[in-house]
């Protein structure tokens, strides 16, 4: 066998061992707790630190930024790795707060499947719907975990209907709760045809003690009433063959979702879920380059940057770039080319991350996420390759929905203001624009969600020692423009319409009202007003 054939075989073999997925949910559905428990069951940690246990000064391993620790919410995306039964999992831990959907969108572009977490009491909520739309757009498989089954909520059949009605996707039960609310005591595995009875342990910090029985024995040992046992048997008879007859092709493109039930807090149902997640979640998939061609997984190394995060270590002023590997083998010390500038970069310190703890990485394969130190010219969406040039254009950027004018309280810190905001815009935290007809000491910020302004204010003070003056600005909507000067010229004379540029020079038009937007669409055509940033 030739060296090339050996390398190809090794790459494809490693690809089969990987699962790269992102968790999508509404705030408070239990995403961070579930993330911790997946790490616990995967052996990456030995004791889980739930949001609820913060009094004991333990923090969730995936929540590292000060603002996250203060509030108990996830506001950045981190990448967590764990290995179980020979499968290497890359878990893209996405922001749980409703205002961070743009960062989440970019993270979903780097995932091969989505794990949808739903609160049994609330069903599918607003942010879950928005994030599901991204998975639907990309046609990636979605696997569902219905959480908090130990609390009062909808019955299991109700939850299935809720998922189907809200998302327009077929929901197929893969496991089934034994008891509801306070009587929740186990899971019936509809795939393996086994009943798992659980005992709570140490507030969920350790794996649940589990007894695995057949249905008849399990029902006898359970604490359900006779009526509840009969009801459970009837429900199982109704649904037991649904998973076996699930349309696998529809599942692969996100039109069918297998549904598991459990309680992440108490570790109920996680063993069943993780066992089948390994076979349901796809191994890393090929990406299409900017010319519409598929980049085969065994081609030379390539990857794209989907996230930039500055100052992960407060002791060092640095910026980490998160790269999704799309093809080939990555090795420490590899020299790569930055496609957008043609500059060569030697990757001498690649990392994997667990929160803010870094571990040096020697090699990585398609599906893996590598954290690199940015040399200063990396941008979100940048492509890196070692050989066989390629450029990906896979990351859409939303137009901002909320705006604010900012200046520095200290007039001598204008330079730091601009530098700090430029850094945050490159990370994708905030869009930064020149103020239309403004004075030089002000900049205009645009975000998808209002809480991002708080993150900007917090980080500017903590990392750049710049205190901001803030002033809300009420623009109704915004649209990106191409570099077509004729379009810009027509819009400049329009009523309640303002044209400006971001710090990269990309033109954007801001509208004071729906009427102004409608007028602009009539004047230049909606096809020249982009909801997504066009490269």
PDB file of C-alpha atoms in Angstrom, residues 401 403 436-437 444 473-479 491 494-499 509-520:
ATOM      1  CA  UNK A 401     -31.447  44.210  15.265  1.00  0.00           C
ATOM      2  CA  UNK A 403     -28.214  49.587  18.062  1.00  0.00           C
ATOM      3  CA  UNK A 436     -23.861  58.159  10.188  1.00  0.00           C
ATOM      4  CA  UNK A 437     -23.059  61.906  10.021  1.00  0.00           C
ATOM      5  CA  UNK A 444     -22.264  52.720  16.515  1.00  0.00           C
ATOM      6  CA  UNK A 473     -30.511  54.475  18.958  1.00  0.00           C
ATOM      7  CA  UNK A 474     -33.832  53.316  17.543  1.00  0.00           C
ATOM      8  CA  UNK A 475     -33.290  52.073  14.015  1.00  0.00           C
ATOM      9  CA  UNK A 476     -36.154  49.904  12.801  1.00  0.00           C
ATOM     10  CA  UNK A 477     -34.028  47.590  10.690  1.00  0.00           C
ATOM     11  CA  UNK A 478     -30.792  47.229   8.751  1.00  0.00           C
ATOM     12  CA  UNK A 479     -29.659  45.602   5.506  1.00  0.00           C
ATOM     13  CA  UNK A 491     -30.575  55.226  -1.092  1.00  0.00           C
ATOM     14  CA  UNK A 494     -34.140  58.443   0.545  1.00  0.00           C
ATOM     15  CA  UNK A 495     -36.305  59.478   3.471  1.00  0.00           C
ATOM     16  CA  UNK A 496     -35.311  58.161   6.970  1.00  0.00           C
ATOM     17  CA  UNK A 497     -32.464  56.125   5.500  1.00  0.00           C
ATOM     18  CA  UNK A 498     -28.810  56.199   6.616  1.00  0.00           C
ATOM     19  CA  UNK A 499     -25.799  54.563   4.979  1.00  0.00           C
ATOM     20  CA  UNK A 509     -28.108  50.812   5.291  1.00  0.00           C
ATOM     21  CA  UNK A 510     -30.135  51.658   8.415  1.00  0.00           C
ATOM     22  CA  UNK A 511     -33.868  52.433   8.298  1.00  0.00           C
ATOM     23  CA  UNK A 512     -35.843  54.517  10.790  1.00  0.00           C
ATOM     24  CA  UNK A 513     -39.138  52.743  10.029  1.00  0.00           C
ATOM     25  CA  UNK A 514     -40.840  49.917   8.154  1.00  0.00           C
ATOM     26  CA  UNK A 515     -42.073  52.548   5.707  1.00  0.00           C
ATOM     27  CA  UNK A 516     -38.475  53.592   4.921  1.00  0.00           C
ATOM     28  CA  UNK A 517     -37.517  49.933   4.349  1.00  0.00           C
ATOM     29  CA  UNK A 518     -40.526  49.415   2.041  1.00  0.00           C
ATOM     30  CA  UNK A 519     -39.606  52.553   0.067  1.00  0.00           C
ATOM     31  CA  UNK A 520     -36.001  51.347  -0.299  1.00  0.00           C
TER      32      UNK A 520
END
